Coordinates of C-alpha atoms and ligand atoms in Angstrom, one line a residue:
M1 CA 0.0 0.0 0.0
K2 CA 1.3 3.5 -0.8
R3 CA 2.2 5.4 2.3
K4 CA 0.6 8.8 2.8
K5 CA 3.0 11.7 2.8
V6 CA 2.5 14.0 5.9
T7 CA 3.7 17.5 6.7
V8 CA 3.6 18.6 10.3
L9 CA 3.4 22.4 11.0
G10 CA 4.4 23.1 14.6
S11 CA 6.2 19.8 15.0
T12 CA 8.1 21.0 18.1
G13 CA 4.9 21.9 20.0
S14 CA 2.7 19.7 22.1
I15 CA 0.4 18.6 19.3
G16 CA 3.3 18.4 16.8
R17 CA 5.3 16.1 19.0
Q18 CA 2.3 13.8 19.7
T19 CA 1.6 13.7 16.0
L20 CA 5.1 12.5 15.4
D21 CA 4.6 9.8 18.1
V22 CA 1.4 8.6 16.2
L23 CA 3.2 8.7 12.8
S24 CA 6.1 6.7 14.3
A25 CA 3.6 4.1 15.5
F26 CA 2.2 3.8 11.9
K27 CA 5.3 3.8 9.7
D28 CA 3.7 1.4 7.2
D29 CA 0.9 4.0 6.6
F30 CA 2.6 7.3 6.7
E31 CA 5.9 9.0 5.7
V32 CA 6.9 12.3 7.1
I33 CA 7.7 14.6 4.2
G34 CA 7.8 18.1 5.8
L35 CA 8.3 19.6 9.3
A36 CA 7.9 23.2 10.4
A37 CA 8.8 24.8 13.7
G38 CA 9.3 28.2 15.2
K39 CA 12.4 28.7 17.3
N40 CA 13.3 25.3 18.7
A41 CA 16.1 24.4 16.3
P42 CA 17.7 21.7 18.5
L43 CA 14.5 19.7 18.8
L44 CA 13.7 20.2 15.1
A45 CA 17.2 18.9 14.3
E46 CA 16.5 15.7 16.4
Q47 CA 13.1 15.3 14.6
I48 CA 14.9 15.6 11.2
Q49 CA 17.4 12.9 12.2
E50 CA 14.6 10.6 13.2
H51 CA 12.0 11.2 10.5
N52 CA 14.1 12.2 7.6
P53 CA 11.8 14.7 5.9
R54 CA 12.5 16.4 2.5
F55 CA 11.5 19.9 3.5
V56 CA 11.7 21.9 6.7
S57 CA 10.8 25.4 7.7
V58 CA 11.7 27.6 10.7
K59 CA 10.6 31.0 11.9
D60 CA 13.4 33.1 10.3
A61 CA 16.6 33.1 8.3
F62 CA 18.7 33.3 11.5
L63 CA 17.1 30.1 12.8
A64 CA 17.5 28.4 9.4
Q65 CA 21.3 29.1 9.8
E66 CA 21.3 27.8 13.3
L67 CA 19.5 24.6 12.1
K68 CA 22.1 24.2 9.3
S69 CA 24.9 24.4 11.7
I70 CA 23.4 21.8 14.1
L71 CA 22.8 19.4 11.2
K72 CA 26.3 19.9 9.8
N73 CA 25.9 19.0 6.2
P74 CA 22.1 18.9 5.7
V75 CA 20.8 17.4 2.4
I76 CA 17.3 18.7 3.0
E77 CA 15.9 22.0 1.9
I78 CA 15.5 24.5 4.7
F79 CA 12.9 27.3 4.3
W80 CA 11.8 30.0 6.7
G81 CA 9.1 32.5 7.5
D82 CA 5.6 32.7 6.1
I83 CA 6.8 31.8 2.7
G84 CA 8.5 28.7 4.1
L85 CA 5.3 27.6 5.9
E86 CA 3.2 28.2 2.7
F87 CA 5.6 26.3 0.5
I88 CA 5.9 23.2 2.6
S89 CA 2.1 23.1 3.0
S90 CA 1.7 23.1 -0.8
C91 CA 4.4 20.7 -1.9
S92 CA 4.2 17.0 -2.5
C93 CA 2.2 15.9 0.6
D94 CA -1.2 14.3 1.1
I95 CA -1.9 15.5 4.6
V96 CA -0.9 18.7 6.3
V97 CA -1.2 18.6 10.1
N98 CA -1.7 22.2 11.2
S99 CA -0.6 22.4 14.8
L100 CA 0.8 25.9 14.8
V101 CA -0.4 28.2 17.6
G102 CA -2.2 31.4 16.7
A103 CA -3.1 33.3 13.6
I104 CA 0.3 32.4 12.0
G105 CA -1.5 29.2 10.9
L106 CA -3.8 31.0 8.4
K107 CA -1.6 31.4 5.4
P108 CA -0.3 27.8 5.3
T109 CA -3.9 26.6 5.7
I110 CA -4.9 28.6 2.6
S111 CA -1.9 27.3 0.8
A112 CA -2.7 23.6 1.7
L113 CA -6.4 23.9 0.8
S114 CA -5.7 25.7 -2.5
H115 CA -3.5 22.8 -3.5
G116 CA -6.2 20.2 -2.6
K117 CA -4.6 18.8 0.5
R118 CA -6.3 17.3 3.6
V119 CA -5.6 19.5 6.6
A120 CA -5.8 17.8 10.0
F121 CA -6.7 20.8 12.0
A122 CA -5.6 21.7 15.5
N123 CA -5.0 25.4 14.9
K124 CA -8.3 26.8 16.0
E125 CA -7.3 30.5 15.8
T126 CA -7.3 30.2 12.0
L127 CA -10.9 29.1 11.9
V128 CA -11.9 31.8 14.4
I129 CA -10.5 34.6 12.3
A130 CA -11.1 33.3 8.8
G131 CA -14.0 30.7 9.0
S132 CA -15.9 32.1 5.9
L133 CA -12.7 32.4 3.8
I134 CA -11.8 28.8 4.6
K135 CA -15.3 27.6 3.9
D136 CA -15.2 29.3 0.4
L137 CA -11.9 27.7 -0.3
L138 CA -13.3 24.3 0.6
V139 CA -16.1 24.8 -1.9
K140 CA -13.8 26.0 -4.7
N141 CA -11.0 23.4 -4.2
K142 CA -10.7 19.7 -3.6
G143 CA -9.0 20.2 -0.2
E144 CA -10.7 19.1 3.0
I145 CA -10.5 19.8 6.7
I146 CA -10.7 17.1 9.3
P147 CA -10.8 18.3 12.9
L148 CA -8.1 17.4 15.3
D149 CA -9.2 19.3 18.4
S150 CA -10.6 16.6 20.7
E151 CA -14.1 18.3 21.1
H152 CA -14.5 18.7 17.3
V153 CA -13.3 15.2 16.6
A154 CA -15.9 14.1 19.1
I155 CA -18.7 16.1 17.3
H156 CA -17.4 14.8 13.9
Q157 CA -17.9 11.3 15.2
C158 CA -21.3 12.0 16.9
L159 CA -22.6 13.4 13.6
G160 CA -21.5 10.3 11.7
R161 CA -21.7 10.5 7.9
D162 CA -25.5 10.5 7.6
V163 CA -26.2 14.2 8.2
P164 CA -25.2 16.4 5.3
V165 CA -23.2 19.5 6.4
G166 CA -25.3 22.5 5.5
R167 CA -28.5 20.9 6.7
L168 CA -27.2 20.1 10.2
H169 CA -29.2 22.9 11.9
E170 CA -32.4 21.2 10.8
K171 CA -31.4 17.8 12.4
I172 CA -29.7 18.8 15.6
R173 CA -31.1 20.5 18.7
R174 CA -27.7 21.5 20.0
I175 CA -24.0 20.7 20.2
I176 CA -22.7 20.2 23.8
L177 CA -19.1 21.3 23.9
T178 CA -17.5 20.1 27.1
A179 CA -14.7 21.9 29.1
S180 CA -12.7 20.6 32.0
G181 CA -13.2 24.0 33.7
G182 CA -9.4 24.5 33.9
P183 CA -7.3 25.0 37.1
F184 CA -9.7 27.7 38.5
R185 CA -12.9 25.8 38.2
S186 CA -13.5 25.8 42.0
W187 CA -11.7 29.1 42.7
T188 CA -13.6 32.1 44.0
K189 CA -13.6 35.4 42.0
S190 CA -11.2 37.0 44.5
Q191 CA -8.8 33.9 44.4
I192 CA -8.9 34.2 40.5
Q193 CA -7.9 37.9 40.8
N194 CA -4.7 36.9 42.5
A195 CA -3.9 33.9 40.2
K196 CA -0.3 33.7 39.1
K197 CA 1.3 32.3 35.9
E198 CA 2.2 29.0 37.6
D199 CA -1.4 28.6 38.8
A200 CA -2.8 29.2 35.3
L201 CA -0.3 26.7 33.8
K202 CA -1.4 23.8 36.1
H203 CA -4.1 22.3 34.0
P204 CA -6.0 19.6 35.9
T205 CA -6.5 17.1 33.0
W206 CA -4.5 18.0 29.8
V207 CA -0.8 18.6 29.2
M208 CA -0.6 21.3 26.4
G209 CA 1.3 24.2 25.1
Q210 CA 1.4 27.4 27.3
K211 CA -1.0 29.5 25.2
I212 CA -3.9 27.0 25.1
T213 CA -3.3 26.2 28.8
V214 CA -3.8 29.9 29.7
D215 CA -6.8 30.0 27.3
S216 CA -8.2 27.0 29.2
A217 CA -7.8 28.8 32.5
T218 CA -9.8 31.8 31.3
L219 CA -12.2 29.5 29.4
M220 CA -11.4 31.6 26.2
N221 CA -10.3 28.2 24.8
K222 CA -13.9 27.1 24.9
G223 CA -15.0 30.4 23.4
L224 CA -12.6 30.0 20.5
E225 CA -13.9 26.4 20.1
I226 CA -17.5 27.7 19.9
I227 CA -16.5 29.8 16.9
E228 CA -14.4 26.9 15.5
A229 CA -17.4 24.6 15.7
M230 CA -19.6 27.2 13.9
A231 CA -17.1 27.2 11.0
L232 CA -16.5 23.5 10.9
F233 CA -20.1 22.3 11.2
D234 CA -21.9 25.3 9.7
I235 CA -24.1 25.8 12.7
G236 CA -25.3 28.9 14.6
V237 CA -24.1 29.9 18.1
N238 CA -27.6 29.5 19.5
Q239 CA -27.2 25.7 18.9
I240 CA -24.0 25.4 20.9
D241 CA -23.9 25.0 24.7
V242 CA -20.9 24.6 26.9
F243 CA -20.9 22.2 29.8
I244 CA -18.2 22.0 32.4
H245 CA -17.2 18.4 32.7
P246 CA -14.3 18.0 35.2
Q247 CA -13.4 14.4 34.3
S248 CA -12.6 15.4 30.6
I249 CA -13.8 11.9 29.5
M250 CA -16.8 12.9 27.4
H251 CA -15.2 15.1 24.7
S252 CA -18.5 16.5 23.4
A253 CA -22.0 15.4 22.4
V254 CA -24.7 16.1 19.8
E255 CA -28.4 16.3 20.8
F256 CA -30.6 15.6 17.9
I257 CA -34.1 17.0 17.3
D258 CA -35.7 13.6 18.2
G259 CA -34.2 13.8 21.8
N260 CA -31.3 11.3 21.2
I261 CA -27.9 12.4 22.5
I262 CA -24.8 10.9 21.0
A263 CA -21.6 11.5 23.0
Q264 CA -18.0 10.5 22.3
L265 CA -15.9 9.3 25.3
G266 CA -12.3 8.3 25.5
A267 CA -9.0 8.8 27.3
T268 CA -7.7 12.3 28.0
D269 CA -4.9 12.1 25.5
M270 CA -4.5 14.0 22.2
K271 CA -3.0 10.9 20.5
L272 CA -6.5 9.6 20.1
P273 CA -8.0 12.5 18.1
I274 CA -4.7 12.8 16.2
Q275 CA -4.9 9.2 15.1
Y276 CA -8.6 9.7 14.1
S277 CA -7.8 12.8 12.1
L278 CA -4.9 11.2 10.2
F279 CA -6.8 8.0 9.3
Y280 CA -10.4 9.2 8.8
P281 CA -12.6 7.5 7.5
E282 CA -10.6 4.4 8.4
R283 CA -10.3 3.2 12.0
K284 CA -7.0 1.5 13.2
E285 CA -6.2 -0.3 16.4
L286 CA -4.8 2.0 19.0
P287 CA -1.1 1.3 19.3
F288 CA -0.8 2.9 22.7
N289 CA -2.1 1.8 26.1
L290 CA -4.7 4.5 26.2
F291 CA -8.0 2.6 26.5
C292 CA -10.4 4.4 28.8
D293 CA -11.4 2.4 31.9
L294 CA -14.9 3.9 32.6
L295 CA -15.2 1.8 35.8
S296 CA -12.2 3.5 37.3
V297 CA -13.5 6.9 36.2
G298 CA -16.7 6.0 38.2
K299 CA -18.8 9.1 37.5
L300 CA -19.2 11.8 34.9
E301 CA -20.3 15.3 36.2
F302 CA -21.7 18.3 34.3
E303 CA -22.0 21.9 35.4
K304 CA -23.1 25.2 33.9
P305 CA -20.2 27.6 33.2
D306 CA -20.1 30.7 35.4
F307 CA -19.8 33.8 33.2
E308 CA -19.1 36.0 36.2
R309 CA -15.9 34.2 37.2
F310 CA -15.0 33.4 33.6
P311 CA -16.0 36.5 31.6
C312 CA -13.8 35.6 28.6
L313 CA -16.3 32.9 27.7
K314 CA -19.1 35.4 27.8
L315 CA -17.0 37.7 25.5
A316 CA -16.6 34.9 23.0
Y317 CA -20.3 34.1 23.0
D318 CA -21.1 37.7 22.3
V319 CA -18.5 37.9 19.6
A320 CA -19.9 34.7 18.0
K321 CA -23.3 36.3 17.9
K322 CA -22.1 39.6 16.4
G323 CA -19.8 38.0 13.8
Q324 CA -18.3 40.4 11.2
S325 CA -14.7 41.3 12.1
Y326 CA -15.3 40.8 15.9
P327 CA -13.8 37.3 16.0
I328 CA -10.6 38.6 14.5
V329 CA -10.4 41.3 17.2
L330 CA -11.2 38.8 20.0
N331 CA -8.5 36.4 18.8
A332 CA -5.8 39.1 18.2
A333 CA -6.4 40.9 21.5
N334 CA -6.4 37.5 23.3
E335 CA -3.1 36.5 21.7
V336 CA -1.5 39.8 22.8
A337 CA -2.9 39.6 26.3
V338 CA -1.9 35.9 26.9
D339 CA 1.6 36.7 25.6
L340 CA 1.9 39.6 28.1
F341 CA 0.5 37.4 30.9
L342 CA 3.1 34.6 30.1
K343 CA 5.8 37.3 30.2
E344 CA 4.4 38.3 33.6
Q345 CA 3.7 41.9 32.5
I346 CA 0.0 41.8 33.3
S347 CA -2.2 40.0 35.8
F348 CA -4.5 37.1 34.9
V349 CA -7.7 39.2 35.1
D350 CA -6.0 41.9 32.8
I351 CA -6.4 39.4 30.0
E352 CA -10.2 39.9 29.9
K353 CA -9.9 43.7 30.4
I354 CA -7.6 44.1 27.4
I355 CA -9.9 42.0 25.2
S356 CA -13.1 43.8 26.2
R357 CA -11.5 47.3 25.8
T358 CA -10.2 46.4 22.4
L359 CA -13.6 45.0 21.4
E360 CA -15.4 48.1 22.7
N361 CA -13.3 50.4 20.5
H362 CA -13.7 48.4 17.3
N363 CA -15.7 49.6 14.3
P364 CA -16.7 46.3 12.7
I365 CA -16.6 45.5 9.0
T366 CA -17.3 42.4 7.1
P367 CA -13.8 41.3 5.8
K368 CA -13.9 39.8 2.3
S369 CA -10.3 38.9 1.6
L370 CA -7.2 37.5 3.3
E371 CA -5.6 41.0 3.1
E372 CA -8.5 42.6 5.0
I373 CA -8.4 39.9 7.7
L374 CA -4.6 40.3 8.1
D375 CA -4.9 44.1 8.2
I376 CA -7.5 44.0 11.0
D377 CA -5.3 41.4 12.8
R378 CA -2.3 43.6 12.6
E379 CA -4.1 46.8 13.6
I380 CA -5.7 45.1 16.6
R381 CA -2.4 43.8 17.9
I382 CA -1.0 47.3 17.7
R383 CA -4.0 48.8 19.4
A384 CA -4.1 46.2 22.2
N385 CA -0.4 46.8 22.9
E386 CA -0.9 50.6 22.8
F387 CA -3.8 50.3 25.2
V388 CA -1.6 48.4 27.7
K389 CA 1.2 50.9 27.4
S390 CA -1.1 54.0 27.6
I391 CA -2.7 53.0 30.9
G392 CA 0.1 51.0 32.5
T393 CA -0.3 47.5 33.9
Q394 CA -0.8 48.5 37.5
F395 CA -3.8 50.6 36.5
I396 CA -5.4 47.7 34.7
V397 CA -4.9 45.4 37.7
S398 CA -6.6 48.0 39.8
I399 CA -9.7 48.3 37.6
A400 CA -9.9 44.6 37.7
T401 CA -9.9 44.4 41.4
N402 CA -12.4 47.3 42.0
Ligands
NAP1 N1 -1.9 21.0 23.0 C1 -3.1 20.5 23.0 O1 -3.4 19.5 23.7 C2 -4.1 21.0 22.0 C3 -5.4 20.4 22.0 C4 -6.3 20.9 21.1 C5 -6.0 21.9 20.2 N2 -4.8 22.5 20.3 C6 -4.5 23.6 19.4 O2 -3.4 23.3 18.6 C7 -2.5 24.4 18.3 C8 -1.1 24.1 18.9 O3 -1.2 24.0 20.3 P1 0.1 23.4 21.1 O4 -0.4 23.3 22.5 O5 0.7 22.3 20.4 O6 1.0 24.7 21.0 P2 2.6 24.8 21.3 O7 3.0 23.6 22.2 O8 2.9 26.1 21.8 O9 3.3 24.6 19.9 C9 3.1 25.5 18.9 C10 4.0 25.2 17.7 O10 4.0 26.2 16.7 C11 5.3 26.6 16.4 N3 5.4 28.0 16.0 C12 5.0 29.1 16.8 N4 5.3 30.2 16.1 C13 5.7 29.9 14.9 C14 6.1 30.6 13.7 N5 6.1 31.9 13.7 N6 6.6 29.9 12.6 C15 6.6 28.5 12.7 N7 6.2 27.8 13.8 C16 5.8 28.5 14.8 C17 6.1 26.3 17.6 O11 7.5 26.2 17.3 P3 8.7 26.4 18.5 O12 8.2 25.7 19.7 O13 9.8 25.7 17.8 O14 8.9 27.9 18.6 C18 5.5 25.0 18.0 O15 6.0 24.0 17.2 C19 -3.2 25.6 19.0 O16 -4.1 26.2 18.1 C20 -4.1 24.9 20.1 O17 -5.2 25.7 20.5 C21 -3.8 22.1 21.2

């Protein structure tokens, strides 16, 4: 059987590394043809030695030089920057795994879909900022998107292949997106106001990259996933509910109009959705000891999310309802704010303040092209940073605590 050629964007990250673990376990089915990373040249060099790709890409020319010197006499082609990401997403591969973090994933997604590739999609920020553009590309080209995010893989499985996308809203009552609740699920509002970086990075059930771990602590991750689900399944925000489910065993569910609820359950490990996304529509035996022992889980609990303690989820719901350019603003302001929080320049509650102020000052448009999306994204990043500088971080912390 011919092996499928796979390119992994973000191979040095949490999803990227787990994708390579899955690919290593299925060497008869897949061949790694391309790898892209940001700054972690030493790890990328190790991955190149192990997987022997033909093309690689890194963040910039300086890192490309660093990689060359680690590899000594590389026989592979090394690219860099946006152009490198776009090129390796379009060249001779069958599947592009997009596990980049943030809006940087948009251009390579467009490149892969324009060249008719299957994109196994973890990079939710791209669907948040450019859902309509991506949907148009899917109609015009032969490319396809298979979700890789555990919740969307769950929904994909619950829907099965019987319900045609585009008519889903007629057949389903609602999608139930589950969330672990993050590290602050049982914290009071005043405890959350004093949360530190190390508290936010202690996720109770998942081990992930830093940005998504902070997004899980604010519940913005679930907000982004609402907008991601709207784009993937062509469904309205009024048909999506979020349930807090601390065990993280039920990854999401679909309630149909006839009262039947179909849920997907499984171990809390991203290798399962990664394997599903790579093989879909086939199913292969799991090569890892990750079967879920429901008897030891014992009970499954569900709670309503608390918008007062987790206002970022409310912001995302509002933005999902408003549409237009608001999701681009939500995402860009969130990326800026989370980055500042990770650098310990702002407090945890400042994240929401920065996003809501940036949203309040936005004059919406309906972006029609990639250029318009990227222009708004750029402008909002500048504005969010200017807002932080103009008022000073201590002031922001104080409005949050009043
Ligand atoms: N982690 C999870 O369990 C999980 C679950 C569901 C969905 N997701 C989604 O999957 C995506 C990735 O998450 P993650 O947790 O894997 O993030 P991560 O660990 O931070 O990894 C991000 C990857 O993107 C690369 N990257 C960053 N900037 C880049 C640039 N300018 N050019 C090229 N590469 C760049 C990083 O490279 P360097 O590290 O080399 O700089 C790294 O390989 C996110 O959208 C997240 O929401 C993650």
